Amino acid sequence: MQQERPFDLLNKVLGQKVFVRLKNNFNIRGRITSFDAHMNIVLEDAEELDNGELKVKLGTILLRGGNIIFVSPA
Amino acid sequence: MQQERPFDLLNKVLGQKVFVRLKNNFNIRGRITSFDAHMNIVLEDAEELDNGELKVKLGTILLRGGNIIFVSPA
Amino acid sequence: MQQERPFDLLNKVLGQKVFVRLKNNFNIRGRITSFDAHMNIVLEDAEELDNGELKVKLGTILLRGGNIIFVSPA
Amino acid sequence: MQQERPFDLLNKVLGQKVFVRLKNNFNIRGRITSFDAHMNIVLEDAEELDNGELKVKLGTILLRGGNIIFVSPA
Amino acid sequence: MQQERPFDLLNKVLGQKVFVRLKNNFNIRGRITSFDAHMNIVLEDAEELDNGELKVKLGTILLRGGNIIFVSPA
Amino acid sequence: MQQERPFDLLNKVLGQKVFVRLKNNFNIRGRITSFDAHMNIVLEDAEELDNGELKVKLGTILLRGGNIIFVSPA
Amino acid sequence: MQQERPFDLLNKVLGQKVFVRLKNNFNIRGRITSFDAHMNIVLEDAEELDNGELKVKLGTILLRGGNIIFVSPA
């Protein structure tokens, strides 16, 4: 059996809501529609969160992977 | 069907207005006319924003990708 | 006898609980299910800790390796 | 028709005045005479600016690309 | 005679106690059992130190090389 | 005619005095005797400056390119 | 005549005392016994300095190149 790799998690949740924690206490939730090997990610219906509550609607965004701390199925 | 990649989003919005959030709370809006694999981006009619309001007109700028947090169709 | 390499430690603890210390005093505990050469790690049943106590349940997360200070079997 | 690339902007303005915003609120204006793929740039008659006003004359400088936020025709 | 390389020092002290100073005033002592070319290091019986005194026992840890300032035989 | 490249500036001033601005407001002046593609530079008779005045004589130094903001003929 | 390269300075001072300034105002003096292309350096009889005075004896250390600002023959 082949071992799983970390990015398989992103593949499994394509089209679903994810939560992304970025550096500097910046939190975003949205539907992941693509990603690449640098963890650059496109989110649709993205929302910036403040203490788990909606702060700003961002629409579709291309997030640079370099600022990400973790990604989690929402 | 081939899977989409994050940079496809930039391709789709070429010639259109985008919003770019940079590190250190620096926000820019402008018309994207080119980009490369490092997310270096040329914006025309670029404007620095302060709380969503025009702060300074920057004209045409070449933005280094390394400082970008996200890019979004405006 | 072949010399051991640092990532062998992660291989040995696959499926087990690990503690991860990240930059900016951010501590996480969870069951490691995969990792890659950049130390990107998937944790299941992940929990953010505050002084060793549960602060927030994070579920399954993909942690970027670049923010990790150390990983330790829990 | 071939698509434009971001560095084409620098090629077009060779020999002309550009404004460069660097990290840490450091702003420079000068005539760009060369650049490379890392965005290292040589400026002649370079001036450090403070709120758009001349602060210090720097003469000819070789700027490291890694500190640049954006470059703009002046 | 072949010239020595910096990592030879780690090879010589494999299995012995080392002191590791990390960024942000974080100091660790432990027995080094493996390392790689990125200076990723596994320490057994690792202890976090505060002014040279034991602060917390960490057990076995995989330290990312990128945060290390120096490693020294203890 | 071949286009000039940024490092040509360093070649032209080999053996002459240059001013180097580093990150964290650290300024050095000295005679450049060698450099490489990472902008690592050897300066002889190097002096640390404070507001343009001599602060400390450093003698011969090997400066890492990664900390440099700009280099300028003095 | 072949042009000199910055690392030649380290080759010339192998076995001699050098002063190393690191980021975050951390200064070290010691006898350099090896180095590599990343400027990783082994120092013997290393001492941490405070305002030029001995603060702590460190013995033999392997310094990561990434934190170095400059190296100078002592």
Coordinates of C-alpha atoms in Angstrom, one line a residue:
Chain A
M1 CA 0.0 0.0 0.0
Q2 CA 1.4 3.4 -1.0
Q3 CA 1.9 5.9 1.8
E4 CA -0.2 9.0 1.9
R5 CA 1.3 12.4 1.4
P6 CA 0.2 15.7 3.1
F7 CA -1.2 17.3 0.0
D8 CA -3.6 14.4 -0.4
L9 CA -5.7 16.1 2.2
L10 CA -6.2 19.1 0.0
N11 CA -7.1 16.8 -2.9
K12 CA -9.8 15.1 -0.8
V13 CA -11.5 18.4 0.2
L14 CA -11.5 20.1 -3.3
G15 CA -14.8 21.8 -3.6
Q16 CA -15.4 21.9 0.1
K17 CA -15.1 24.5 2.8
V18 CA -11.7 24.9 4.5
F19 CA -10.3 27.1 7.3
V20 CA -6.9 28.6 6.7
R21 CA -4.8 30.1 9.4
L22 CA -2.2 32.6 8.1
K23 CA 0.6 34.4 9.9
N24 CA -0.2 37.5 11.8
N25 CA -3.4 36.2 13.2
F26 CA -5.2 36.3 9.9
N27 CA -8.0 33.7 9.5
I28 CA -9.9 32.8 6.3
R29 CA -12.7 30.4 5.4
G30 CA -13.7 29.5 1.9
R31 CA -14.3 26.7 -0.7
I32 CA -11.0 25.4 -2.0
T33 CA -11.1 25.0 -5.8
S34 CA -7.4 24.5 -6.6
F35 CA -3.9 24.4 -5.1
D36 CA -0.3 23.8 -6.2
A37 CA 2.9 22.3 -4.7
H38 CA 3.7 25.7 -3.0
M39 CA 0.4 25.5 -1.2
N40 CA -0.9 28.5 -3.2
I41 CA -4.7 28.0 -2.9
V42 CA -7.8 29.4 -4.6
L43 CA -10.8 29.9 -2.3
E44 CA -14.3 30.9 -3.5
D45 CA -16.7 32.7 -1.2
A46 CA -13.8 33.5 1.0
E47 CA -14.5 35.3 4.3
E48 CA -12.0 36.8 6.7
L49 CA -12.9 35.8 10.3
D50 CA -12.4 37.5 13.6
N51 CA -12.8 35.2 16.6
G52 CA -14.6 32.7 14.3
E53 CA -17.2 35.4 13.2
L54 CA -17.4 36.9 9.7
K55 CA -15.4 40.1 9.5
V56 CA -15.2 40.8 5.7
K57 CA -16.4 39.0 2.6
L58 CA -13.5 38.5 0.2
G59 CA -15.1 36.6 -2.7
T60 CA -12.7 34.6 -4.8
I61 CA -9.0 34.9 -3.7
L62 CA -5.7 33.4 -4.7
L63 CA -3.8 32.9 -1.4
R64 CA 0.1 32.6 -1.5
G65 CA 1.2 29.5 0.2
G66 CA 4.1 31.1 2.0
N67 CA 1.9 32.8 4.6
I68 CA -0.1 29.8 5.5
I69 CA 0.3 28.1 9.0
F70 CA -2.3 25.4 8.4
V71 CA -5.3 24.4 6.3
S72 CA -8.2 22.4 7.8
P73 CA -11.5 21.1 6.4
A74 CA -14.0 23.5 7.9
Chain B
M1 CA -10.9 16.8 -17.4
Q2 CA -7.7 18.6 -16.4
Q3 CA -7.6 20.0 -12.9
E4 CA -7.4 23.8 -12.5
R5 CA -4.3 25.4 -11.0
P6 CA -4.3 28.5 -8.8
F7 CA -2.6 30.8 -11.3
D8 CA -5.5 30.1 -13.7
L9 CA -7.4 32.7 -11.7
L10 CA -4.9 35.4 -12.6
N11 CA -5.2 34.4 -16.3
K12 CA -9.0 34.7 -16.2
V13 CA -8.9 38.3 -14.8
L14 CA -6.1 39.7 -17.0
G15 CA -7.1 43.2 -18.0
Q16 CA -9.5 43.5 -15.1
K17 CA -9.4 45.2 -11.7
V18 CA -7.9 43.2 -8.8
F19 CA -7.4 43.8 -5.1
V20 CA -4.1 42.8 -3.7
R21 CA -3.4 42.5 0.0
L22 CA 0.3 42.8 0.9
K23 CA 2.1 42.2 4.2
N24 CA 2.2 45.0 6.7
N25 CA -1.4 46.1 6.0
F26 CA -0.7 47.5 2.6
N27 CA -3.6 47.2 0.2
I28 CA -3.6 48.0 -3.5
R29 CA -6.2 48.0 -6.3
G30 CA -5.4 48.1 -10.0
R31 CA -5.9 46.5 -13.4
I32 CA -3.7 43.4 -13.8
T33 CA -1.9 43.3 -17.1
S34 CA 0.8 40.6 -16.5
F35 CA 2.1 38.1 -13.9
D36 CA 4.7 35.4 -13.7
A37 CA 5.3 32.1 -11.7
H38 CA 6.6 34.1 -8.7
M39 CA 3.3 36.0 -8.5
N40 CA 5.2 39.2 -9.6
I41 CA 2.3 41.3 -11.0
V42 CA 2.0 44.5 -13.1
L43 CA -1.0 46.7 -12.2
E44 CA -2.1 49.7 -14.2
D45 CA -4.0 52.6 -12.6
A46 CA -2.9 51.2 -9.3
E47 CA -4.2 52.9 -6.1
E48 CA -3.1 52.4 -2.5
L49 CA -6.1 52.0 -0.3
D50 CA -6.8 52.9 3.3
N51 CA -9.8 51.2 4.8
G52 CA -11.1 50.6 1.2
E53 CA -10.7 54.3 0.3
L54 CA -8.2 55.8 -2.2
K55 CA -5.1 56.9 -0.3
V56 CA -2.5 57.4 -3.1
K57 CA -2.5 57.0 -6.9
L58 CA 0.5 54.9 -7.9
G59 CA 0.0 54.6 -11.7
T60 CA 1.6 51.5 -13.3
I61 CA 3.5 49.3 -10.8
L62 CA 5.5 46.1 -10.8
L63 CA 4.7 44.3 -7.5
R64 CA 7.1 41.7 -6.2
G65 CA 5.2 38.5 -5.5
G66 CA 7.0 37.7 -2.3
N67 CA 5.1 40.4 -0.3
I68 CA 1.6 39.3 -1.5
I69 CA -0.9 37.7 0.9
F70 CA -3.7 37.3 -1.6
V71 CA -5.0 38.6 -4.9
S72 CA -8.7 38.9 -5.6
P73 CA -10.9 40.1 -8.5
A74 CA -12.1 43.5 -7.4
Chain C
M1 CA 25.0 -0.4 9.3
Q2 CA 23.3 2.5 7.6
Q3 CA 23.1 5.8 9.5
E4 CA 19.7 7.1 10.6
R5 CA 18.3 10.3 9.2
P6 CA 16.1 12.8 11.1
F7 CA 12.9 12.1 9.2
D8 CA 13.1 8.5 10.3
L9 CA 11.7 9.7 13.6
L10 CA 8.5 10.8 11.8
N11 CA 8.2 7.5 10.0
K12 CA 8.4 5.6 13.3
V13 CA 5.6 7.6 14.9
L14 CA 3.2 7.6 12.0
G15 CA -0.3 7.0 13.4
Q16 CA 0.8 8.2 16.9
K17 CA 0.3 11.4 18.8
V18 CA 2.9 14.1 18.4
F19 CA 3.5 17.5 19.9
V20 CA 4.5 20.3 17.5
R21 CA 5.9 23.6 18.5
L22 CA 5.5 26.3 15.9
K23 CA 6.9 29.8 15.8
N24 CA 5.2 32.6 17.7
N25 CA 4.4 30.3 20.7
F26 CA 1.8 28.2 18.9
N27 CA 1.6 24.6 20.2
I28 CA -0.3 21.8 18.6
R29 CA -0.9 18.1 19.5
G30 CA -2.4 15.5 17.1
R31 CA -2.0 12.1 15.4
I32 CA 0.5 12.3 12.5
T33 CA -0.8 10.5 9.4
S34 CA 1.6 11.8 6.8
F35 CA 4.6 14.1 6.1
D36 CA 6.9 15.1 3.3
A37 CA 10.5 16.3 2.8
H38 CA 9.5 19.9 3.6
M39 CA 8.2 18.7 7.0
N40 CA 4.6 19.5 5.9
I41 CA 2.6 17.3 8.2
V42 CA -1.0 16.1 8.4
L43 CA -2.4 15.8 12.0
E44 CA -5.7 14.3 12.9
D45 CA -7.6 15.2 16.0
A46 CA -5.4 18.2 16.3
E47 CA -5.6 20.4 19.3
E48 CA -4.1 23.8 19.9
L49 CA -2.6 24.0 23.4
D50 CA -2.2 26.8 25.9
N51 CA 0.3 26.0 28.6
G52 CA -0.2 22.3 27.9
E53 CA -4.0 22.5 28.2
L54 CA -6.5 22.2 25.4
K55 CA -7.4 25.6 23.9
V56 CA -9.1 24.8 20.6
K57 CA -10.0 21.6 18.8
L58 CA -8.8 21.9 15.2
G59 CA -9.7 18.5 13.7
T60 CA -7.6 17.4 10.8
I61 CA -5.0 19.9 9.7
L62 CA -2.3 20.3 7.1
L63 CA 0.6 22.1 8.8
R64 CA 3.2 23.9 6.7
G65 CA 6.7 22.7 7.6
G66 CA 8.2 26.2 7.4
N67 CA 6.7 27.3 10.7
I68 CA 7.8 24.3 12.7
I69 CA 10.4 24.6 15.4
F70 CA 10.3 20.9 16.5
V71 CA 8.2 17.8 16.4
S72 CA 8.1 15.3 19.3
P73 CA 6.3 12.1 20.1
A74 CA 3.7 13.1 22.6
Chain D
M1 CA 0.4 37.5 -29.9
Q2 CA 2.8 36.7 -27.1
Q3 CA 1.7 37.5 -23.6
E4 CA 3.5 40.2 -21.7
R5 CA 5.6 39.4 -18.6
P6 CA 6.1 41.6 -15.6
F7 CA 9.7 42.4 -16.2
D8 CA 8.8 43.9 -19.6
L9 CA 7.8 46.9 -17.7
L10 CA 11.4 47.4 -16.5
N11 CA 12.7 47.0 -20.0
K12 CA 10.4 49.7 -21.3
V13 CA 11.5 52.2 -18.7
L14 CA 15.3 51.6 -18.9
G15 CA 17.0 55.0 -18.8
Q16 CA 14.0 56.7 -17.2
K17 CA 13.1 57.7 -13.7
V18 CA 11.4 55.2 -11.5
F19 CA 10.1 55.2 -8.0
V20 CA 11.0 52.2 -5.8
R21 CA 9.2 51.3 -2.5
L22 CA 11.3 49.1 -0.2
K23 CA 10.3 47.3 3.0
N24 CA 10.5 49.4 6.2
N25 CA 9.1 52.5 4.6
F26 CA 12.2 53.3 2.6
N27 CA 11.5 55.1 -0.7
I28 CA 13.9 55.8 -3.5
R29 CA 13.7 57.6 -6.9
G30 CA 16.3 57.3 -9.6
R31 CA 17.1 56.5 -13.3
I32 CA 17.1 52.8 -13.9
T33 CA 20.0 51.6 -16.0
S34 CA 20.0 47.8 -15.5
F35 CA 18.1 45.0 -13.7
D36 CA 18.2 41.2 -13.5
A37 CA 15.8 38.3 -12.9
H38 CA 16.1 38.8 -9.1
M39 CA 14.9 42.4 -9.5
N40 CA 18.3 43.6 -8.5
I41 CA 18.4 47.2 -10.0
V42 CA 20.9 49.9 -10.6
L43 CA 19.7 53.4 -10.2
E44 CA 21.6 56.5 -11.2
D45 CA 21.1 59.9 -9.5
A46 CA 19.2 58.0 -6.8
E47 CA 17.5 60.0 -4.0
E48 CA 16.0 58.7 -0.8
L49 CA 12.6 60.3 -0.3
D50 CA 10.7 61.3 2.8
N51 CA 7.0 61.9 2.2
G52 CA 7.8 62.5 -1.5
E53 CA 10.5 65.1 -0.7
L54 CA 14.2 64.6 -1.2
K55 CA 15.9 63.4 2.0
V56 CA 19.4 62.3 0.9
K57 CA 21.2 62.1 -2.5
L58 CA 22.6 58.6 -2.9
G59 CA 24.2 58.8 -6.4
T60 CA 24.5 55.5 -8.2
I61 CA 23.2 52.5 -6.2
L62 CA 22.8 48.7 -6.7
L63 CA 19.6 47.8 -5.0
R64 CA 19.0 44.2 -3.9
G65 CA 15.7 42.9 -5.3
G66 CA 14.7 41.1 -2.2
N67 CA 13.8 44.3 -0.3
I68 CA 11.6 45.7 -3.0
I69 CA 7.8 46.0 -2.6
F70 CA 7.1 47.7 -6.0
V71 CA 8.8 49.6 -8.8
S72 CA 6.9 52.3 -10.7
P73 CA 7.7 54.7 -13.6
A74 CA 8.1 58.0 -11.8
Chain E
M1 CA 45.1 16.0 3.5
Q2 CA 41.4 16.7 2.9
Q3 CA 40.0 19.8 4.4
E4 CA 37.4 19.4 7.1
R5 CA 33.8 20.6 6.6
P6 CA 31.5 22.1 9.3
F7 CA 29.1 19.1 9.4
D8 CA 32.0 16.9 10.4
L9 CA 31.6 18.3 13.9
L10 CA 28.1 16.8 14.1
N11 CA 29.4 13.5 12.9
K12 CA 32.0 13.4 15.6
V13 CA 29.5 14.0 18.4
L14 CA 26.8 11.6 17.3
G15 CA 25.4 9.9 20.4
Q16 CA 26.7 12.6 22.7
K17 CA 25.1 15.6 24.4
V18 CA 25.0 18.8 22.5
F19 CA 23.7 22.3 23.3
V20 CA 21.6 24.0 20.6
R21 CA 20.8 27.7 20.6
L22 CA 17.7 28.6 18.5
K23 CA 16.3 31.9 17.5
N24 CA 14.1 33.8 20.0
N25 CA 16.3 32.9 23.0
F26 CA 15.3 29.2 22.9
N27 CA 18.0 26.9 24.2
I28 CA 17.9 23.1 24.1
R29 CA 20.3 20.3 25.3
G30 CA 20.1 16.7 24.3
R31 CA 21.9 13.7 22.8
I32 CA 22.2 14.0 19.0
T33 CA 21.3 10.8 17.2
S34 CA 21.0 12.0 13.6
F35 CA 21.2 15.1 11.4
D36 CA 20.9 16.0 7.7
A37 CA 22.3 18.6 5.2
H38 CA 19.6 21.2 6.3
M39 CA 20.9 20.8 9.9
N40 CA 17.6 19.1 10.9
I41 CA 18.6 17.3 14.1
V42 CA 17.1 14.5 16.3
L43 CA 17.9 14.9 20.0
E44 CA 17.0 12.3 22.6
D45 CA 16.4 13.2 26.3
A46 CA 16.1 16.8 25.1
E47 CA 15.6 19.5 27.7
E48 CA 14.6 23.1 27.2
L49 CA 16.9 25.4 29.3
D50 CA 16.3 28.7 31.0
N51 CA 19.6 30.4 32.0
G52 CA 21.3 27.1 31.8
E53 CA 18.8 25.4 34.2
L54 CA 16.3 22.7 33.2
K55 CA 12.9 24.3 32.3
V56 CA 11.0 21.5 30.5
K57 CA 11.8 17.9 29.6
L58 CA 11.0 17.4 25.9
G59 CA 12.0 13.8 25.3
T60 CA 12.9 12.9 21.7
I61 CA 12.6 15.8 19.3
L62 CA 13.1 16.5 15.6
L63 CA 14.5 20.1 15.4
R64 CA 14.2 22.0 12.1
G65 CA 17.6 23.3 11.0
G66 CA 16.2 26.6 9.9
N67 CA 15.8 27.9 13.4
I68 CA 19.2 27.0 14.7
I69 CA 21.9 29.7 15.5
F70 CA 24.6 27.2 16.6
V71 CA 25.2 23.7 17.9
S72 CA 27.9 22.9 20.4
P73 CA 29.1 19.8 22.1
A74 CA 27.7 20.1 25.7
Chain F
M1 CA 25.4 46.4 -28.0
Q2 CA 25.1 44.1 -25.0
Q3 CA 22.8 45.3 -22.2
E4 CA 24.5 46.0 -18.8
R5 CA 23.7 43.9 -15.8
P6 CA 23.4 45.2 -12.2
F7 CA 26.6 43.4 -11.0
D8 CA 28.6 45.2 -13.6
L9 CA 28.5 48.2 -11.2
L10 CA 30.4 46.2 -8.6
N11 CA 33.0 45.1 -11.2
K12 CA 33.6 48.7 -12.2
V13 CA 34.3 49.8 -8.6
L14 CA 36.5 46.9 -7.5
G15 CA 39.4 48.4 -5.4
Q16 CA 37.4 51.5 -4.7
K17 CA 35.5 52.8 -1.6
V18 CA 31.8 51.8 -1.5
F19 CA 29.0 52.6 1.0
V20 CA 26.8 49.6 2.0
R21 CA 23.4 50.0 3.7
L22 CA 22.3 46.9 5.5
K23 CA 19.1 46.0 7.2
N24 CA 18.4 47.3 10.7
N25 CA 20.0 50.7 10.1
F26 CA 23.6 49.3 9.9
N27 CA 25.9 51.3 7.5
I28 CA 29.4 50.4 6.4
R29 CA 32.0 52.0 4.2
G30 CA 35.1 50.2 2.9
R31 CA 37.1 49.3 -0.2
I32 CA 35.5 46.4 -2.1
T33 CA 38.0 43.7 -3.2
S34 CA 35.7 40.9 -4.2
F35 CA 32.0 39.8 -4.6
D36 CA 30.0 36.9 -5.8
A37 CA 26.6 36.2 -7.3
H38 CA 24.9 36.3 -3.9
M39 CA 26.3 39.8 -3.3
N40 CA 28.6 38.5 -0.6
I41 CA 31.3 41.2 -0.5
V42 CA 34.7 41.6 1.0
L43 CA 35.5 45.1 2.2
E44 CA 39.0 46.2 3.4
D45 CA 39.5 49.1 5.8
A46 CA 35.8 48.8 6.6
E47 CA 34.2 51.2 9.0
E48 CA 30.8 51.1 10.6
L49 CA 29.1 54.5 10.3
D50 CA 26.7 56.4 12.5
N51 CA 25.0 59.3 10.8
G52 CA 27.8 59.3 8.3
E53 CA 30.5 59.5 11.0
L54 CA 33.0 56.8 11.9
K55 CA 31.6 54.6 14.7
V56 CA 33.9 51.6 14.7
K57 CA 36.8 50.4 12.6
L58 CA 36.1 46.8 11.4
G59 CA 39.2 46.1 9.3
T60 CA 38.7 43.5 6.6
I61 CA 35.2 41.9 6.6
L62 CA 33.2 39.4 4.6
L63 CA 29.7 40.7 4.4
R64 CA 26.8 38.3 3.6
G65 CA 24.8 39.5 0.7
G66 CA 21.4 38.6 2.2
N67 CA 21.5 41.5 4.6
I68 CA 22.3 44.2 2.0
I69 CA 19.8 46.8 1.0
F70 CA 22.1 48.7 -1.4
V71 CA 25.7 49.2 -2.4
S72 CA 26.9 52.5 -3.7
P73 CA 30.3 53.9 -4.9
A74 CA 31.3 56.2 -1.9
Chain G
M1 CA 45.3 36.8 -13.0
Q2 CA 42.2 35.1 -11.6
Q3 CA 39.9 37.3 -9.7
E4 CA 39.5 36.7 -6.0
R5 CA 36.2 35.5 -4.5
P6 CA 34.7 36.5 -1.1
F7 CA 35.2 33.1 0.5
D8 CA 38.9 33.2 -0.2
L9 CA 39.1 35.5 2.9
L10 CA 37.9 32.6 5.0
N11 CA 40.4 30.2 3.5
K12 CA 43.2 32.6 4.3
V13 CA 42.3 32.8 8.0
L14 CA 41.6 29.1 8.6
G15 CA 43.1 28.3 12.0
Q16 CA 43.1 31.9 13.1
K17 CA 40.8 34.0 15.3
V18 CA 37.8 35.7 13.7
F19 CA 35.1 37.9 14.9
V20 CA 31.5 37.1 13.8
R21 CA 28.6 39.5 14.0
L22 CA 25.2 37.7 13.9
K23 CA 21.7 39.1 13.7
N24 CA 20.1 40.4 16.9
N25 CA 23.2 41.9 18.2
F26 CA 24.9 38.6 18.9
N27 CA 28.7 38.7 18.6
I28 CA 31.1 35.8 18.7
R29 CA 34.9 35.4 18.6
G30 CA 36.7 32.1 18.0
R31 CA 39.3 30.2 15.9
I32 CA 37.8 29.2 12.5
T33 CA 38.6 25.6 11.6
S34 CA 36.1 25.0 8.7
F35 CA 33.4 26.5 6.6
D36 CA 31.2 25.7 3.6
A37 CA 29.5 27.4 0.7
H38 CA 26.5 28.4 3.0
M39 CA 28.9 30.2 5.3
N40 CA 28.3 27.6 8.0
I41 CA 31.4 27.9 10.2
V42 CA 33.0 25.9 12.9
L43 CA 34.7 28.0 15.6
E44 CA 36.9 26.6 18.4
D45 CA 37.4 28.3 21.7
A46 CA 34.4 30.4 20.8
E47 CA 33.3 33.2 23.1
E48 CA 30.2 35.3 23.1
L49 CA 31.0 39.0 23.5
D50 CA 29.2 41.9 25.1
N51 CA 30.6 45.3 24.1
G52 CA 33.8 43.6 23.1
E53 CA 34.2 41.9 26.5
L54 CA 33.9 38.1 27.2
K55 CA 30.3 37.2 28.2
V56 CA 30.2 33.4 27.9
K57 CA 32.7 30.7 26.8
L58 CA 31.0 28.5 24.2
G59 CA 33.8 26.1 23.4
T60 CA 33.5 24.5 19.9
I61 CA 30.4 25.6 17.9
L62 CA 28.9 25.0 14.5
L63 CA 27.4 28.4 13.4
R64 CA 24.7 28.4 10.8
G65 CA 25.6 30.8 8.0
G66 CA 22.1 32.2 7.6
N67 CA 22.4 34.3 10.8
I68 CA 25.7 35.9 10.0
I69 CA 26.0 39.6 9.1
F70 CA 29.8 39.6 8.6
V71 CA 33.0 37.7 9.5
S72 CA 36.3 39.5 10.1
P73 CA 39.8 38.4 11.1
A74 CA 40.0 39.3 14.8

